[in-house]
Amino acid sequence: MNIHEYQAKALLRQFGVPVPEGRVVHSDAHAAAAAEEIGGDRWVLKAQIHAGGRGKAGGVKVVDSIEQVQIAADELIGTHLVTPQTGPAGRLVQRVLVEQAQNITQEYYLGLVVNRDAQRITLIASSEGGMEIEEVARKTPQKVIRETIDPAVGLLDFQCRKVAARIGCVGKPMNALVRLMKGFYRCFRDKDCLMAEINPLALVNGTELMALDAKMSFDGNALYRHPEIADLRDFEEEDPREVEASGHGLNYIALSGNVGCIVNGAGLAMATMDAITLHGGQPANFLDVGGGASPEKIANAFRIVLEDSQVKAILLNIFAGINRCDWVAEGIVQAIRDQHIQVPVVVRLAGTNVEAGRRILAESGLNYIEAQNLDDGAAKAVQALQGAEA
């Protein structure tokens, strides 16, 4: 789950990480009032959407009068901001963060990620703040510093000092950076983050460190113990199909292909997508129906997949353990009958009650394509797709 920049900064502030004084506004008049309340003679207005690259897309504006604050807010709010991460449709800007502009001496990058290879949280830092860390790693990999954190003891002072020295933050600011890093780590750990970054982390007026931008994403499986984080979720920033799917207990992620996938189990879903690609097709989605899939759950899965107009064929691949093939078959029959599905449907069933499931499908009289295994199902789905497009 992702959150907005202003929400991430509020969390960081709770853990002692300095952030600029700012206000979130929803109108140009509110923006002008917020700037007057904040004070100063220069302000930064930042569009609040769940996507990076806002600055390059015109989503960050620096102004030096209250009148310009109002004009800039009016230009941002209500527009669709298109960045490399939004796709061509862009994202609707509904709120803007107004902050006092800072006198920046130096910019750094600071990030934390879960390193699954090391099974540890890893601190990433660079002297090249304000740039995408992937670009820095590609062009000047020696400027990307990594420090693995032992969960038994947490982020230690000597590790912070070592990282600070390597990115060139020495002297008096080093002590401030050590405190900031440790607060940043505690926030990441205590709130069950998957990724967090401060970019840029700025040295302001030559002495003070401040997080000028922040991004965070959280482990959805841990939200049950963080209701205060779950409350930050902005459904309007998410794909409506993904939101609807989560309400039905389905794990759905939209992709750009044309073969719809309905599978049980994340590993099998990934293998199914790979098999479709191997046979020359492109998966339209990742969809894991999970365990105990009722007929209604299967029918909802079909409906959500078919809300994507690019889907020209569907592959349902079920290896039942906790699930039952007869339940799945009942859901397939219900979906095809009630939703008047016109695209080819390829069905592969295996596991618990498989014969009963196959019998239900055979006796339904409905039009579907039976597959014997994963590879056969992927091949037939791509063949059906090609036939539908011919």
PDB file of C-alpha atoms in Angstrom, residues 48-186:
ATOM      1  CA  GLN A  48       0.035  14.886  -4.352  1.00  0.00           C
ATOM      2  CA  ILE A  49      -0.355  11.733  -6.431  1.00  0.00           C
ATOM      3  CA  HIS A  50       0.980   8.195  -6.047  1.00  0.00           C
ATOM      4  CA  ALA A  51       3.680   8.516  -8.699  1.00  0.00           C
ATOM      5  CA  GLY A  52       7.252   9.702  -9.021  1.00  0.00           C
ATOM      6  CA  GLY A  53       8.693  12.073 -11.593  1.00  0.00           C
ATOM      7  CA  ARG A  54       6.322  14.889 -10.604  1.00  0.00           C
ATOM      8  CA  GLY A  55       8.942  17.603 -10.913  1.00  0.00           C
ATOM      9  CA  LYS A  56       9.827  16.780 -14.510  1.00  0.00           C
ATOM     10  CA  ALA A  57       6.112  16.649 -15.380  1.00  0.00           C
ATOM     11  CA  GLY A  58       5.374  20.117 -13.983  1.00  0.00           C
ATOM     12  CA  GLY A  59       3.876  18.886 -10.739  1.00  0.00           C
ATOM     13  CA  VAL A  60       6.271  20.909  -8.543  1.00  0.00           C
ATOM     14  CA  LYS A  61       6.248  24.701  -8.664  1.00  0.00           C
ATOM     15  CA  VAL A  62       8.381  27.257  -6.767  1.00  0.00           C
ATOM     16  CA  VAL A  63       6.838  30.712  -6.363  1.00  0.00           C
ATOM     17  CA  ASP A  64       7.697  33.909  -4.495  1.00  0.00           C
ATOM     18  CA  SER A  65       4.382  35.656  -3.855  1.00  0.00           C
ATOM     19  CA  ILE A  66       0.993  34.802  -2.384  1.00  0.00           C
ATOM     20  CA  GLU A  67      -0.625  35.675  -5.706  1.00  0.00           C
ATOM     21  CA  GLN A  68       1.610  33.180  -7.506  1.00  0.00           C
ATOM     22  CA  VAL A  69       0.807  30.543  -4.876  1.00  0.00           C
ATOM     23  CA  GLN A  70      -2.869  30.875  -5.737  1.00  0.00           C
ATOM     24  CA  ILE A  71      -2.193  30.799  -9.477  1.00  0.00           C
ATOM     25  CA  ALA A  72       0.072  27.728  -9.208  1.00  0.00           C
ATOM     26  CA  ALA A  73      -2.445  25.858  -7.042  1.00  0.00           C
ATOM     27  CA  ASP A  74      -5.208  26.626  -9.540  1.00  0.00           C
ATOM     28  CA  GLU A  75      -3.023  25.283 -12.367  1.00  0.00           C
ATOM     29  CA  LEU A  76      -2.299  22.024 -10.519  1.00  0.00           C
ATOM     30  CA  ILE A  77      -5.587  21.103  -8.843  1.00  0.00           C
ATOM     31  CA  GLY A  78      -7.994  19.384 -11.198  1.00  0.00           C
ATOM     32  CA  THR A  79      -5.428  18.584 -13.881  1.00  0.00           C
ATOM     33  CA  HIS A  80      -4.215  15.135 -14.944  1.00  0.00           C
ATOM     34  CA  LEU A  81      -0.493  14.928 -14.280  1.00  0.00           C
ATOM     35  CA  VAL A  82       1.328  12.587 -16.643  1.00  0.00           C
ATOM     36  CA  THR A  83       4.656  11.139 -15.443  1.00  0.00           C
ATOM     37  CA  PRO A  84       6.644   8.047 -16.512  1.00  0.00           C
ATOM     38  CA  GLN A  85       4.937   6.168 -13.658  1.00  0.00           C
ATOM     39  CA  THR A  86       1.312   7.141 -14.382  1.00  0.00           C
ATOM     40  CA  GLY A  87       0.914   5.968 -17.959  1.00  0.00           C
ATOM     41  CA  PRO A  88      -0.514   8.188 -20.717  1.00  0.00           C
ATOM     42  CA  ALA A  89      -3.807   8.798 -18.885  1.00  0.00           C
ATOM     43  CA  GLY A  90      -2.009  10.460 -15.956  1.00  0.00           C
ATOM     44  CA  ARG A  91      -3.400  10.962 -12.450  1.00  0.00           C
ATOM     45  CA  LEU A  92      -5.962  13.519 -11.340  1.00  0.00           C
ATOM     46  CA  VAL A  93      -4.458  16.031  -8.911  1.00  0.00           C
ATOM     47  CA  GLN A  94      -6.954  16.589  -6.092  1.00  0.00           C
ATOM     48  CA  ARG A  95      -4.664  18.042  -3.437  1.00  0.00           C
ATOM     49  CA  VAL A  96      -1.468  20.076  -3.274  1.00  0.00           C
ATOM     50  CA  LEU A  97       1.172  20.303  -0.555  1.00  0.00           C
ATOM     51  CA  VAL A  98       2.268  23.888   0.175  1.00  0.00           C
ATOM     52  CA  GLU A  99       5.641  24.200   1.926  1.00  0.00           C
ATOM     53  CA  GLN A 100       8.111  26.941   2.700  1.00  0.00           C
ATOM     54  CA  ALA A 101      10.987  26.863   0.193  1.00  0.00           C
ATOM     55  CA  GLN A 102      14.380  25.978   1.662  1.00  0.00           C
ATOM     56  CA  ASN A 103      17.877  27.304   1.013  1.00  0.00           C
ATOM     57  CA  ILE A 104      19.544  24.059  -0.106  1.00  0.00           C
ATOM     58  CA  THR A 105      23.292  23.636   0.332  1.00  0.00           C
ATOM     59  CA  GLN A 106      23.605  19.932  -0.566  1.00  0.00           C
ATOM     60  CA  GLU A 107      21.243  17.103  -1.548  1.00  0.00           C
ATOM     61  CA  TYR A 108      21.535  13.437  -0.564  1.00  0.00           C
ATOM     62  CA  TYR A 109      19.507  10.289  -1.165  1.00  0.00           C
ATOM     63  CA  LEU A 110      18.423   8.012   1.691  1.00  0.00           C
ATOM     64  CA  GLY A 111      16.334   4.867   1.338  1.00  0.00           C
ATOM     65  CA  LEU A 112      15.365   1.668   3.119  1.00  0.00           C
ATOM     66  CA  VAL A 113      14.195  -1.523   1.429  1.00  0.00           C
ATOM     67  CA  VAL A 114      13.571  -5.129   2.386  1.00  0.00           C
ATOM     68  CA  ASN A 115      16.432  -7.095   0.820  1.00  0.00           C
ATOM     69  CA  ARG A 116      14.872 -10.506   0.234  1.00  0.00           C
ATOM     70  CA  ASP A 117      18.171 -12.115  -0.746  1.00  0.00           C
ATOM     71  CA  ALA A 118      19.815 -11.118   2.538  1.00  0.00           C
ATOM     72  CA  GLN A 119      16.526 -11.373   4.492  1.00  0.00           C
ATOM     73  CA  ARG A 120      17.428  -8.055   6.059  1.00  0.00           C
ATOM     74  CA  ILE A 121      16.458  -4.405   5.832  1.00  0.00           C
ATOM     75  CA  THR A 122      19.069  -2.567   3.772  1.00  0.00           C
ATOM     76  CA  LEU A 123      19.947   1.113   4.018  1.00  0.00           C
ATOM     77  CA  ILE A 124      20.759   2.766   0.685  1.00  0.00           C
ATOM     78  CA  ALA A 125      22.409   6.177   0.501  1.00  0.00           C
ATOM     79  CA  SER A 126      24.002   8.385  -2.105  1.00  0.00           C
ATOM     80  CA  SER A 127      25.564  11.808  -2.450  1.00  0.00           C
ATOM     81  CA  GLU A 128      23.489  12.248  -5.627  1.00  0.00           C
ATOM     82  CA  GLY A 129      20.244  13.407  -4.047  1.00  0.00           C
ATOM     83  CA  GLY A 130      17.404  14.725  -6.177  1.00  0.00           C
ATOM     84  CA  MET A 131      18.013  12.082  -8.864  1.00  0.00           C
ATOM     85  CA  GLU A 132      16.360   8.720  -9.406  1.00  0.00           C
ATOM     86  CA  ILE A 133      18.469   6.171  -7.555  1.00  0.00           C
ATOM     87  CA  GLU A 134      18.122   3.690 -10.440  1.00  0.00           C
ATOM     88  CA  GLU A 135      19.744   6.213 -12.769  1.00  0.00           C
ATOM     89  CA  VAL A 136      22.554   6.869 -10.302  1.00  0.00           C
ATOM     90  CA  ALA A 137      23.154   3.120  -9.903  1.00  0.00           C
ATOM     91  CA  ARG A 138      23.313   2.704 -13.661  1.00  0.00           C
ATOM     92  CA  LYS A 139      25.629   5.620 -14.436  1.00  0.00           C
ATOM     93  CA  THR A 140      27.778   5.886 -11.283  1.00  0.00           C
ATOM     94  CA  PRO A 141      27.272   2.711  -9.218  1.00  0.00           C
ATOM     95  CA  GLN A 142      30.180   3.629  -6.938  1.00  0.00           C
ATOM     96  CA  LYS A 143      28.053   6.467  -5.550  1.00  0.00           C
ATOM     97  CA  VAL A 144      25.361   4.111  -4.236  1.00  0.00           C
ATOM     98  CA  ILE A 145      26.181   2.982  -0.685  1.00  0.00           C
ATOM     99  CA  ARG A 146      24.455  -0.056   0.851  1.00  0.00           C
ATOM    100  CA  GLU A 147      24.458  -1.089   4.502  1.00  0.00           C
ATOM    101  CA  THR A 148      22.713  -4.264   5.678  1.00  0.00           C
ATOM    102  CA  ILE A 149      21.022  -4.038   9.088  1.00  0.00           C
ATOM    103  CA  ASP A 150      21.019  -6.894  11.591  1.00  0.00           C
ATOM    104  CA  PRO A 151      17.439  -7.144  12.946  1.00  0.00           C
ATOM    105  CA  ALA A 152      18.719  -8.355  16.315  1.00  0.00           C
ATOM    106  CA  VAL A 153      20.436  -5.037  17.083  1.00  0.00           C
ATOM    107  CA  GLY A 154      18.972  -2.601  14.571  1.00  0.00           C
ATOM    108  CA  LEU A 155      20.798   0.226  12.815  1.00  0.00           C
ATOM    109  CA  LEU A 156      23.907   1.044  14.839  1.00  0.00           C
ATOM    110  CA  ASP A 157      25.680   4.380  15.235  1.00  0.00           C
ATOM    111  CA  PHE A 158      28.903   3.204  13.602  1.00  0.00           C
ATOM    112  CA  GLN A 159      26.968   2.100  10.519  1.00  0.00           C
ATOM    113  CA  CYS A 160      25.333   5.525  10.279  1.00  0.00           C
ATOM    114  CA  ARG A 161      28.663   7.307  10.614  1.00  0.00           C
ATOM    115  CA  LYS A 162      30.240   5.066   7.995  1.00  0.00           C
ATOM    116  CA  VAL A 163      27.450   5.794   5.521  1.00  0.00           C
ATOM    117  CA  ALA A 164      27.519   9.524   6.306  1.00  0.00           C
ATOM    118  CA  ALA A 165      31.266   9.694   5.668  1.00  0.00           C
ATOM    119  CA  ARG A 166      30.964   7.830   2.371  1.00  0.00           C
ATOM    120  CA  ILE A 167      28.330  10.225   1.028  1.00  0.00           C
ATOM    121  CA  GLY A 168      30.362  13.239   2.152  1.00  0.00           C
ATOM    122  CA  CYS A 169      28.267  14.384   5.109  1.00  0.00           C
ATOM    123  CA  VAL A 170      31.023  15.158   7.614  1.00  0.00           C
ATOM    124  CA  GLY A 171      31.594  17.527  10.494  1.00  0.00           C
ATOM    125  CA  LYS A 172      28.688  18.803  12.582  1.00  0.00           C
ATOM    126  CA  PRO A 173      25.947  17.624  10.162  1.00  0.00           C
ATOM    127  CA  MET A 174      27.154  14.014  10.576  1.00  0.00           C
ATOM    128  CA  ASN A 175      25.747  13.785  14.111  1.00  0.00           C
ATOM    129  CA  ALA A 176      22.395  15.096  12.908  1.00  0.00           C
ATOM    130  CA  LEU A 177      22.420  12.566  10.063  1.00  0.00           C
ATOM    131  CA  VAL A 178      23.088   9.706  12.496  1.00  0.00           C
ATOM    132  CA  ARG A 179      20.019  10.699  14.527  1.00  0.00           C
ATOM    133  CA  LEU A 180      17.953  11.122  11.378  1.00  0.00           C
ATOM    134  CA  MET A 181      18.953   7.705   9.974  1.00  0.00           C
ATOM    135  CA  LYS A 182      18.058   5.954  13.215  1.00  0.00           C
ATOM    136  CA  GLY A 183      14.671   7.659  13.361  1.00  0.00           C
ATOM    137  CA  PHE A 184      14.081   6.792   9.705  1.00  0.00           C
ATOM    138  CA  TYR A 185      14.916   3.148  10.426  1.00  0.00           C
ATOM    139  CA  ARG A 186      12.623   2.996  13.469  1.00  0.00           C
TER     140      ARG A 186
END
